Amino acid sequence: MADAYTILTRRSDFLAANRGLRVARPGFVLLANRNDGLGQRAGITVTKKIGNAVVRNRMKRRFRALLRELLHEHGLPDTDHVLIGREGGIERDFAALRSELLVAFGRVRDGKGDSPRPGGRRRPPPRK
């Protein structure tokens, strides 16, 4: 079994990862950000927009299996990696997800993140 990685649990770590490289694939988005010598760390996020608890948990189990298999060998050292589930990711073949994650790791290693969304993220005005 591959060496274990540290699991991200604090919200601040997830927010920091969002400032790093972003690589979007059909089943997920990979975020990668240097963490100043804290080792390889990984986190998984699947929002309620994806589906009910059964669907979200299934997707997280698939992501954990992929990370256990691939992160140690293909992930960057001293980097936080966050997988964000996308709609349709649960229906994707596991082999397709695996190959997409390998491509995403390669793009991160080459420093080729996707360009940011035009106009940035739009937030609704605060409620009164």
JSON list of C-alpha atoms in Angstrom, two decimals, residues 44-110:
[
{"chain": "A", "resi": 44, "resn": "ILE", "atom": "CA", "xyz": [-12.09, 16.30, -0.83]},
{"chain": "A", "resi": 45, "resn": "THR", "atom": "CA", "xyz": [-15.12, 18.51, -1.28]},
{"chain": "A", "resi": 46, "resn": "VAL", "atom": "CA", "xyz": [-18.47, 17.44, -2.72]},
{"chain": "A", "resi": 47, "resn": "THR", "atom": "CA", "xyz": [-21.29, 19.94, -2.38]},
{"chain": "A", "resi": 48, "resn": "LYS", "atom": "CA", "xyz": [-25.00, 19.30, -1.96]},
{"chain": "A", "resi": 49, "resn": "LYS", "atom": "CA", "xyz": [-25.56, 20.44, -5.55]},
{"chain": "A", "resi": 50, "resn": "ILE", "atom": "CA", "xyz": [-24.09, 17.10, -6.64]},
{"chain": "A", "resi": 51, "resn": "GLY", "atom": "CA", "xyz": [-26.77, 14.96, -5.01]},
{"chain": "A", "resi": 52, "resn": "ASN", "atom": "CA", "xyz": [-28.04, 13.48, -1.79]},
{"chain": "A", "resi": 53, "resn": "ALA", "atom": "CA", "xyz": [-25.81, 12.08, 0.96]},
{"chain": "A", "resi": 54, "resn": "VAL", "atom": "CA", "xyz": [-25.57, 8.64, -0.62]},
{"chain": "A", "resi": 55, "resn": "VAL", "atom": "CA", "xyz": [-24.31, 10.10, -3.92]},
{"chain": "A", "resi": 56, "resn": "ARG", "atom": "CA", "xyz": [-21.89, 12.50, -2.23]},
{"chain": "A", "resi": 57, "resn": "ASN", "atom": "CA", "xyz": [-20.43, 9.78, 0.00]},
{"chain": "A", "resi": 58, "resn": "ARG", "atom": "CA", "xyz": [-20.00, 7.44, -2.95]},
{"chain": "A", "resi": 59, "resn": "MET", "atom": "CA", "xyz": [-18.14, 10.14, -4.85]},
{"chain": "A", "resi": 60, "resn": "LYS", "atom": "CA", "xyz": [-15.90, 10.84, -1.84]},
{"chain": "A", "resi": 61, "resn": "ARG", "atom": "CA", "xyz": [-15.10, 7.11, -1.51]},
{"chain": "A", "resi": 62, "resn": "ARG", "atom": "CA", "xyz": [-14.06, 7.03, -5.17]},
{"chain": "A", "resi": 63, "resn": "PHE", "atom": "CA", "xyz": [-11.88, 10.12, -4.72]},
{"chain": "A", "resi": 64, "resn": "ARG", "atom": "CA", "xyz": [-10.23, 8.65, -1.61]},
{"chain": "A", "resi": 65, "resn": "ALA", "atom": "CA", "xyz": [-9.42, 5.46, -3.52]},
{"chain": "A", "resi": 66, "resn": "LEU", "atom": "CA", "xyz": [-7.88, 7.51, -6.34]},
{"chain": "A", "resi": 67, "resn": "LEU", "atom": "CA", "xyz": [-5.81, 9.59, -3.93]},
{"chain": "A", "resi": 68, "resn": "ARG", "atom": "CA", "xyz": [-4.56, 6.51, -2.04]},
{"chain": "A", "resi": 69, "resn": "GLU", "atom": "CA", "xyz": [-3.46, 5.00, -5.34]},
{"chain": "A", "resi": 70, "resn": "LEU", "atom": "CA", "xyz": [-1.99, 8.00, -7.14]},
{"chain": "A", "resi": 71, "resn": "LEU", "atom": "CA", "xyz": [-1.11, 10.86, -4.81]},
{"chain": "A", "resi": 72, "resn": "HIS", "atom": "CA", "xyz": [2.16, 9.54, -3.40]},
{"chain": "A", "resi": 73, "resn": "GLU", "atom": "CA", "xyz": [3.66, 8.80, -6.81]},
{"chain": "A", "resi": 74, "resn": "HIS", "atom": "CA", "xyz": [2.14, 11.56, -8.97]},
{"chain": "A", "resi": 75, "resn": "GLY", "atom": "CA", "xyz": [1.32, 14.38, -6.53]},
{"chain": "A", "resi": 76, "resn": "LEU", "atom": "CA", "xyz": [3.72, 17.21, -5.77]},
{"chain": "A", "resi": 77, "resn": "PRO", "atom": "CA", "xyz": [5.74, 17.15, -2.54]},
{"chain": "A", "resi": 78, "resn": "ASP", "atom": "CA", "xyz": [4.91, 19.79, 0.08]},
{"chain": "A", "resi": 79, "resn": "THR", "atom": "CA", "xyz": [1.65, 20.62, -1.68]},
{"chain": "A", "resi": 80, "resn": "ASP", "atom": "CA", "xyz": [-2.00, 20.65, -0.69]},
{"chain": "A", "resi": 81, "resn": "HIS", "atom": "CA", "xyz": [-4.22, 18.85, -3.21]},
{"chain": "A", "resi": 82, "resn": "VAL", "atom": "CA", "xyz": [-8.00, 19.34, -3.10]},
{"chain": "A", "resi": 83, "resn": "LEU", "atom": "CA", "xyz": [-10.47, 17.41, -5.27]},
{"chain": "A", "resi": 84, "resn": "ILE", "atom": "CA", "xyz": [-13.82, 19.11, -5.82]},
{"chain": "A", "resi": 85, "resn": "GLY", "atom": "CA", "xyz": [-16.55, 16.86, -7.20]},
{"chain": "A", "resi": 86, "resn": "ARG", "atom": "CA", "xyz": [-18.47, 17.98, -10.26]},
{"chain": "A", "resi": 87, "resn": "GLU", "atom": "CA", "xyz": [-21.89, 16.96, -11.52]},
{"chain": "A", "resi": 88, "resn": "GLY", "atom": "CA", "xyz": [-21.60, 13.85, -13.63]},
{"chain": "A", "resi": 89, "resn": "GLY", "atom": "CA", "xyz": [-18.50, 12.69, -11.78]},
{"chain": "A", "resi": 90, "resn": "ILE", "atom": "CA", "xyz": [-20.41, 9.92, -10.06]},
{"chain": "A", "resi": 91, "resn": "GLU", "atom": "CA", "xyz": [-21.51, 8.41, -13.39]},
{"chain": "A", "resi": 92, "resn": "ARG", "atom": "CA", "xyz": [-18.00, 8.51, -14.87]},
{"chain": "A", "resi": 93, "resn": "ASP", "atom": "CA", "xyz": [-16.11, 5.27, -15.23]},
{"chain": "A", "resi": 94, "resn": "PHE", "atom": "CA", "xyz": [-13.49, 4.81, -12.52]},
{"chain": "A", "resi": 95, "resn": "ALA", "atom": "CA", "xyz": [-10.77, 4.22, -15.11]},
{"chain": "A", "resi": 96, "resn": "ALA", "atom": "CA", "xyz": [-11.72, 7.51, -16.81]},
{"chain": "A", "resi": 97, "resn": "LEU", "atom": "CA", "xyz": [-11.50, 9.35, -13.48]},
{"chain": "A", "resi": 98, "resn": "ARG", "atom": "CA", "xyz": [-8.11, 7.76, -12.86]},
{"chain": "A", "resi": 99, "resn": "SER", "atom": "CA", "xyz": [-6.73, 8.83, -16.23]},
{"chain": "A", "resi": 100, "resn": "GLU", "atom": "CA", "xyz": [-8.18, 12.35, -15.79]},
{"chain": "A", "resi": 101, "resn": "LEU", "atom": "CA", "xyz": [-6.49, 12.64, -12.39]},
{"chain": "A", "resi": 102, "resn": "LEU", "atom": "CA", "xyz": [-3.16, 11.55, -13.88]},
{"chain": "A", "resi": 103, "resn": "VAL", "atom": "CA", "xyz": [-3.52, 14.24, -16.57]},
{"chain": "A", "resi": 104, "resn": "ALA", "atom": "CA", "xyz": [-4.46, 16.81, -13.91]},
{"chain": "A", "resi": 105, "resn": "PHE", "atom": "CA", "xyz": [-1.39, 15.90, -11.81]},
{"chain": "A", "resi": 106, "resn": "GLY", "atom": "CA", "xyz": [0.75, 16.27, -14.92]},
{"chain": "A", "resi": 107, "resn": "ARG", "atom": "CA", "xyz": [-0.66, 19.73, -15.66]},
{"chain": "A", "resi": 108, "resn": "VAL", "atom": "CA", "xyz": [-0.05, 20.81, -12.06]},
{"chain": "A", "resi": 109, "resn": "ARG", "atom": "CA", "xyz": [3.52, 19.46, -12.20]},
{"chain": "A", "resi": 110, "resn": "ASP", "atom": "CA", "xyz": [4.09, 21.52, -15.37]}
]
